[in-house]
PDB file of C-alpha atoms in Angstrom:
ATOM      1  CA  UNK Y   1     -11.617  -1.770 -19.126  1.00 57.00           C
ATOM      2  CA  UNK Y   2     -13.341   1.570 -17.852  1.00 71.00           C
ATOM      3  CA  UNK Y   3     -13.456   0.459 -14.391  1.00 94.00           C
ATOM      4  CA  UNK Y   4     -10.500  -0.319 -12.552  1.00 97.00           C
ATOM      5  CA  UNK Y   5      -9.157  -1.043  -8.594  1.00 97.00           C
ATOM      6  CA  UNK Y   6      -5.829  -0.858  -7.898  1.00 98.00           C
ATOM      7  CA  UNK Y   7      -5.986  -3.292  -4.474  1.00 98.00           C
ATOM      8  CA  UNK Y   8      -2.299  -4.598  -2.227  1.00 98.00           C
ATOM      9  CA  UNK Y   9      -1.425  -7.855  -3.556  1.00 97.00           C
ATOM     10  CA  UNK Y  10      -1.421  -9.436  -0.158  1.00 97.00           C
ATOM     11  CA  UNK Y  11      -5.779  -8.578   0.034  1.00 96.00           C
ATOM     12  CA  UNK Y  12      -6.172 -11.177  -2.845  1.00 96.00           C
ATOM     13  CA  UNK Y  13      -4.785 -13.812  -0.410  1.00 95.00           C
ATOM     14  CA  UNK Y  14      -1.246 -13.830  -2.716  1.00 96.00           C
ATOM     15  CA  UNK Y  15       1.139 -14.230  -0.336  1.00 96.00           C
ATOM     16  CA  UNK Y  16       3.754 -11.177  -0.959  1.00 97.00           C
ATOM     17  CA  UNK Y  17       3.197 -10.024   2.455  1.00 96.00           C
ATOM     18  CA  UNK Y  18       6.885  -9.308   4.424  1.00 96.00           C
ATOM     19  CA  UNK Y  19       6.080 -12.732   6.505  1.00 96.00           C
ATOM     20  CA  UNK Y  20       5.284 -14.500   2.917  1.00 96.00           C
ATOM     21  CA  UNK Y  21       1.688 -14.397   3.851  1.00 94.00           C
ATOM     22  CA  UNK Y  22      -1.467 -13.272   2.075  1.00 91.00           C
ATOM     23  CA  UNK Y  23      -4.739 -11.969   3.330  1.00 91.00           C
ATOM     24  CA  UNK Y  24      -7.728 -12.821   2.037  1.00 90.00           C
ATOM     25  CA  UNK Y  25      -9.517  -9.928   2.427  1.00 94.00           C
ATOM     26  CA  UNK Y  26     -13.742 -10.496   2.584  1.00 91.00           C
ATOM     27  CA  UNK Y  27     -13.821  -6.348   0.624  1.00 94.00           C
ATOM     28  CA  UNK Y  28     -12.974  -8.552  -2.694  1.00 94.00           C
ATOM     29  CA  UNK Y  29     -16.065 -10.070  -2.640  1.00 92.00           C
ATOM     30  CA  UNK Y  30     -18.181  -6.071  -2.735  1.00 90.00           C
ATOM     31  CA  UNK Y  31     -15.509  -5.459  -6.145  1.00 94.00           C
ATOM     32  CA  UNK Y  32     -15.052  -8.517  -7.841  1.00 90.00           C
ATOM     33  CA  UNK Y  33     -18.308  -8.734 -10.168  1.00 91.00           C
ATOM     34  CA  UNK Y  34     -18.370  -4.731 -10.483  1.00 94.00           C
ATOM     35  CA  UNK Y  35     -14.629  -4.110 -11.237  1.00 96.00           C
ATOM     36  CA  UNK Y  36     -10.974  -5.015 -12.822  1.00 96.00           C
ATOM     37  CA  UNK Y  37      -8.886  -5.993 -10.161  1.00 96.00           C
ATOM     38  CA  UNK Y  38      -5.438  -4.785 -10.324  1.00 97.00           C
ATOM     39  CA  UNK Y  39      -3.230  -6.534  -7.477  1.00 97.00           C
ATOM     40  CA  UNK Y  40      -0.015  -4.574  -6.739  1.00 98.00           C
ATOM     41  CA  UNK Y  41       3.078  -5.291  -4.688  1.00 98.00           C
ATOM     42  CA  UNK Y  42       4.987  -2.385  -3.735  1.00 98.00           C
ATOM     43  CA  UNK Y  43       7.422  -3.857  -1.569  1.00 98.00           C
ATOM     44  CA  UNK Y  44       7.729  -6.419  -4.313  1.00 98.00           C
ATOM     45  CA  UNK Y  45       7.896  -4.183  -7.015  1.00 98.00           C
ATOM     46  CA  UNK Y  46      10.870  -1.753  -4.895  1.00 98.00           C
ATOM     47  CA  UNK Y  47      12.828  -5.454  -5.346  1.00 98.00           C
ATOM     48  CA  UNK Y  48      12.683  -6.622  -1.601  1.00 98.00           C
ATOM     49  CA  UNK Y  49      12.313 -10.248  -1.331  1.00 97.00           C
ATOM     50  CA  UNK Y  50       9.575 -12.575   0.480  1.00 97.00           C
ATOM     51  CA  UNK Y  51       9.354 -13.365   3.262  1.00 97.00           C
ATOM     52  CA  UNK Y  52      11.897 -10.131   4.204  1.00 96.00           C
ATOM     53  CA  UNK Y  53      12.264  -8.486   7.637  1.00 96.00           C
ATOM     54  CA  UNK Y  54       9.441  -6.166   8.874  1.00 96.00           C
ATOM     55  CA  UNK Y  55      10.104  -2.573   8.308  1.00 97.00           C
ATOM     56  CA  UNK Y  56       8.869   0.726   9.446  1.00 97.00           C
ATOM     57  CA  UNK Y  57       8.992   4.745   8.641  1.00 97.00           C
ATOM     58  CA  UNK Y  58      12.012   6.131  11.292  1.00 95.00           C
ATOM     59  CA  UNK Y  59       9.722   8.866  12.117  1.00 94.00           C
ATOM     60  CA  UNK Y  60       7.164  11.108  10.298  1.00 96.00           C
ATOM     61  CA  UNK Y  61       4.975   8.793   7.803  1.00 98.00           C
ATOM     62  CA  UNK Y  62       5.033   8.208   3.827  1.00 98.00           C
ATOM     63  CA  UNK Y  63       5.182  11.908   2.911  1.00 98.00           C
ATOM     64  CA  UNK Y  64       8.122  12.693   5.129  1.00 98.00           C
ATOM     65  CA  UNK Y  65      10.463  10.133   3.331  1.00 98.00           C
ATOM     66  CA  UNK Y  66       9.588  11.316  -0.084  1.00 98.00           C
ATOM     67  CA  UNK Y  67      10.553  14.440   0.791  1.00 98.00           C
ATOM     68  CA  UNK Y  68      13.763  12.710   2.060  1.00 98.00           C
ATOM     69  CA  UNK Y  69      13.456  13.782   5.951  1.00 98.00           C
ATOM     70  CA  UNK Y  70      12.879   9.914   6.631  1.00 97.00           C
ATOM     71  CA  UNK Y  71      13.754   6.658   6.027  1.00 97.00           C
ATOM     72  CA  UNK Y  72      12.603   3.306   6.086  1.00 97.00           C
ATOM     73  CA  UNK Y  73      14.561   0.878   8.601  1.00 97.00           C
ATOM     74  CA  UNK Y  74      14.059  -2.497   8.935  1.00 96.00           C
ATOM     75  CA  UNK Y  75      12.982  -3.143  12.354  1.00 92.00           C
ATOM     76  CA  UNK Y  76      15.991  -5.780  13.558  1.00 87.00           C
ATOM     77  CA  UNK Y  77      18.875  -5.423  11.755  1.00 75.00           C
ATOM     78  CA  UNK Y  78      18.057  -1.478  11.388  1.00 81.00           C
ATOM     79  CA  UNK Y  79      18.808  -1.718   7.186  1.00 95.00           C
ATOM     80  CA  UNK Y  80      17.748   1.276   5.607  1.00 97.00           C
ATOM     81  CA  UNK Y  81      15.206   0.218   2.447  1.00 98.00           C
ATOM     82  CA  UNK Y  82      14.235   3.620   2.053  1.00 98.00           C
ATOM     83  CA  UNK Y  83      15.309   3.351  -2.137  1.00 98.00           C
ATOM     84  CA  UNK Y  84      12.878   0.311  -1.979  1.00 98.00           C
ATOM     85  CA  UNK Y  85      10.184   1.278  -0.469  1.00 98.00           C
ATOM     86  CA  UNK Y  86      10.591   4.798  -2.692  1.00 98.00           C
ATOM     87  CA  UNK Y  87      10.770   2.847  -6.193  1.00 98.00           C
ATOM     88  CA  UNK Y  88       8.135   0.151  -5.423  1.00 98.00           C
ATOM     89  CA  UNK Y  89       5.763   3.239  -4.657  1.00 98.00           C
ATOM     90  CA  UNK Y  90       6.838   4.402  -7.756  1.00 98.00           C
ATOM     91  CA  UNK Y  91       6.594   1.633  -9.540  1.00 98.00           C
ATOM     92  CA  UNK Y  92       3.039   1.829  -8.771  1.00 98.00           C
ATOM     93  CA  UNK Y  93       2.531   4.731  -9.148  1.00 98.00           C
ATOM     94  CA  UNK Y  94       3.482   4.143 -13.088  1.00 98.00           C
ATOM     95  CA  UNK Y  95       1.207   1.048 -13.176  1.00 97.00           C
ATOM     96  CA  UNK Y  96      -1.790   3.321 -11.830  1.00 98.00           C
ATOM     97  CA  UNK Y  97      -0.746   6.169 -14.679  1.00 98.00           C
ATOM     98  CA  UNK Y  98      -1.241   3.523 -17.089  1.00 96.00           C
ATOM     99  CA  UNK Y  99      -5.068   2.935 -16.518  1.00 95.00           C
ATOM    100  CA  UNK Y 100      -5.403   6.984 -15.520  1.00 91.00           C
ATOM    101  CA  UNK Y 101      -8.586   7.918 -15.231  1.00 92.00           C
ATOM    102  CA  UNK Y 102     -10.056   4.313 -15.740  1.00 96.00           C
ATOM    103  CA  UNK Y 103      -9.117   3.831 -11.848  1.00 97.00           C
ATOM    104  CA  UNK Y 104     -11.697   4.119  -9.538  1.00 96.00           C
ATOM    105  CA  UNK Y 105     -10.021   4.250  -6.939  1.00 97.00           C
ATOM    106  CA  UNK Y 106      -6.868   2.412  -4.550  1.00 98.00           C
ATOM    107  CA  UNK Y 107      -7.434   0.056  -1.813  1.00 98.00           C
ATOM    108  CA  UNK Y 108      -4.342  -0.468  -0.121  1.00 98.00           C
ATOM    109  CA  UNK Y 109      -3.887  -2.718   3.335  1.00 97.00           C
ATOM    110  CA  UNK Y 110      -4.077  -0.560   6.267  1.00 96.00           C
ATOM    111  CA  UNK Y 111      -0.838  -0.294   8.520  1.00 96.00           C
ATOM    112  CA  UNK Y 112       1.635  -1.193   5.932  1.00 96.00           C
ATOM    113  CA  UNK Y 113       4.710   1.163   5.841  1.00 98.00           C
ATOM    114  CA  UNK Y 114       3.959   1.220   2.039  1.00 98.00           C
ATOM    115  CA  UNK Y 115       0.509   0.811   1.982  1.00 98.00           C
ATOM    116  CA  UNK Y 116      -1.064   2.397   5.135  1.00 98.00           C
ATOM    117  CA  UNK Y 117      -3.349   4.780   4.417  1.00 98.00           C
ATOM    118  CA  UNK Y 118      -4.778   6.073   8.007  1.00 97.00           C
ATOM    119  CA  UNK Y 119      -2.129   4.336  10.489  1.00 97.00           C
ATOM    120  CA  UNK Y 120       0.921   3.179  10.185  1.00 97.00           C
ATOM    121  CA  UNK Y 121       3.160   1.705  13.419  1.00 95.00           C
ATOM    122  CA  UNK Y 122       5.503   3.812  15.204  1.00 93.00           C
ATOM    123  CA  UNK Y 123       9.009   2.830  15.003  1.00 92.00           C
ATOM    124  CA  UNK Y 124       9.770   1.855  18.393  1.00 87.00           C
ATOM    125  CA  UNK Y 125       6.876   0.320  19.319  1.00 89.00           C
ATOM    126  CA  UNK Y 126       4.305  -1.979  17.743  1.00 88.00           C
ATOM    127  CA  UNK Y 127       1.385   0.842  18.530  1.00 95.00           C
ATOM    128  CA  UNK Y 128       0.010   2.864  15.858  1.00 96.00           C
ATOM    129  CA  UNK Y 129       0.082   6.119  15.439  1.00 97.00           C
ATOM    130  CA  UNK Y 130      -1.737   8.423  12.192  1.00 97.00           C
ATOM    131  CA  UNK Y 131       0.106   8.624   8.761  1.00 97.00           C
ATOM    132  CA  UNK Y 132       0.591   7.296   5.418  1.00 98.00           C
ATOM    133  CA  UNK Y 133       3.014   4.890   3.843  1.00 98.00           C
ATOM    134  CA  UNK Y 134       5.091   5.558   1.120  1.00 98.00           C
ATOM    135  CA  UNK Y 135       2.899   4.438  -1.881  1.00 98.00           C
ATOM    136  CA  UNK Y 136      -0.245   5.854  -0.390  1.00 98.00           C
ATOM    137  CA  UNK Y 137       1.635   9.333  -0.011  1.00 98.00           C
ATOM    138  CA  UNK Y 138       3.016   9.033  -3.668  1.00 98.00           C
ATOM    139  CA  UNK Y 139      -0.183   7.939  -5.062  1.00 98.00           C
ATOM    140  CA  UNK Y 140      -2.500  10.853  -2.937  1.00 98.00           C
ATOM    141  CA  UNK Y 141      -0.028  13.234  -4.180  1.00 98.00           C
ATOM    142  CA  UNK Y 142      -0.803  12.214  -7.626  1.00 98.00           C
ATOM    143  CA  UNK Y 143      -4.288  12.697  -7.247  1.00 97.00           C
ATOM    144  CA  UNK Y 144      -5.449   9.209  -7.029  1.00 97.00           C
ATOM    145  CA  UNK Y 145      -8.177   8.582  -4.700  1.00 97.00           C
ATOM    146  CA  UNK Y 146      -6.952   5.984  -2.549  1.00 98.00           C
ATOM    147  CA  UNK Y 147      -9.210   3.809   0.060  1.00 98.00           C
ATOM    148  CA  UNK Y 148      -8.257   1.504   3.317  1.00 97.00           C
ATOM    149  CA  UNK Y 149      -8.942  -1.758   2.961  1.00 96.00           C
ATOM    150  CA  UNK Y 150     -10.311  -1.506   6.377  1.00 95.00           C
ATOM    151  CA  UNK Y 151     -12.787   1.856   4.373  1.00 96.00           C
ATOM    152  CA  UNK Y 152     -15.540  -1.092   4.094  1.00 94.00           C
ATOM    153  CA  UNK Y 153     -18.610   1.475   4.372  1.00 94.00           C
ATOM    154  CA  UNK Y 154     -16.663   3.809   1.220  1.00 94.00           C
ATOM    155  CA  UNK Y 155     -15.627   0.668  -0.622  1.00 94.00           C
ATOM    156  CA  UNK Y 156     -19.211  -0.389  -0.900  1.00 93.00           C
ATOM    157  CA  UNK Y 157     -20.280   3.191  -2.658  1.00 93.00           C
ATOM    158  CA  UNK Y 158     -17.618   2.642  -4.983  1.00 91.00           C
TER     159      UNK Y 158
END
């Protein structure tokens, strides 16, 4: 296995999403015949349930909570799953060291508090504003070259 993508679990149509639905997601089809596919859960794999409330980054993005000057709240009941959200990135993040430098790269599903990789959604609103989730942050700071699923043009050069 010398050529490996990491992808969300909820692109192969698995249905780990926080509603307990998956997206099929039509990038598979450019990867599937060329490389391993790797499906990860980081909300899963941080030990949140599915279907669980929506959640989103109090302020700052991905890179401000691992530094611990944010948390992750979910959006109703206001529960901090910042612990979560921190272990299922790294989680991942162990899972990616595993395969090293046999990863290509990391596709992760844009707007995700986890996984968003150029937007994620402000807290107070449902608009977007620029930043990384968690596990993107953790796995950028790492070194890993990670991808939005919505990167379709950069996905194909892969």
């Amino acid at each position: 296995m010398d050529k490996i993508i990491v992808i969300s679990m909820c692109l192969t149509g698995i249905r780990c999403r926080y509603d307990g639905q998956g997206i099929p997601w039509e990038g598979l089809e450019l990867l599937k015949d060329k490389f391993f596919i790797l499906p990860v859960c980081p909300e899963q794999l941080g030990g949140l349930p599915t279907p669980r409330p929506p959640a989103k980054i109090a302020k700052g993005d991905g890179f401000s909570v691992l530094e611990g000057k944010s948390q992750v709240l979910t959006v109703e009941g206001k529960n901090d799953v910042t612990e979560n959200f921190i272990r299922g990135a790294r989680e991942t993040l162990k899972i990616v060291n595993m395969f090293g430098e046999n990863v290509k790269a990391v596709i992760l599903k844009e707007k995700s508090p986890s996984c968003g990789v150029k937007t994620i959604y402000n807290f107070n609103s449902d608009s977007l504003k620029p930043g990384k989730g968690v596990t993107a942050a953790l796995l950028i700071k790492n070194g890993y070259k990670v991808l939005s699923s919505d990167e379709l043009e950069e996905i194909k050069k892969l």
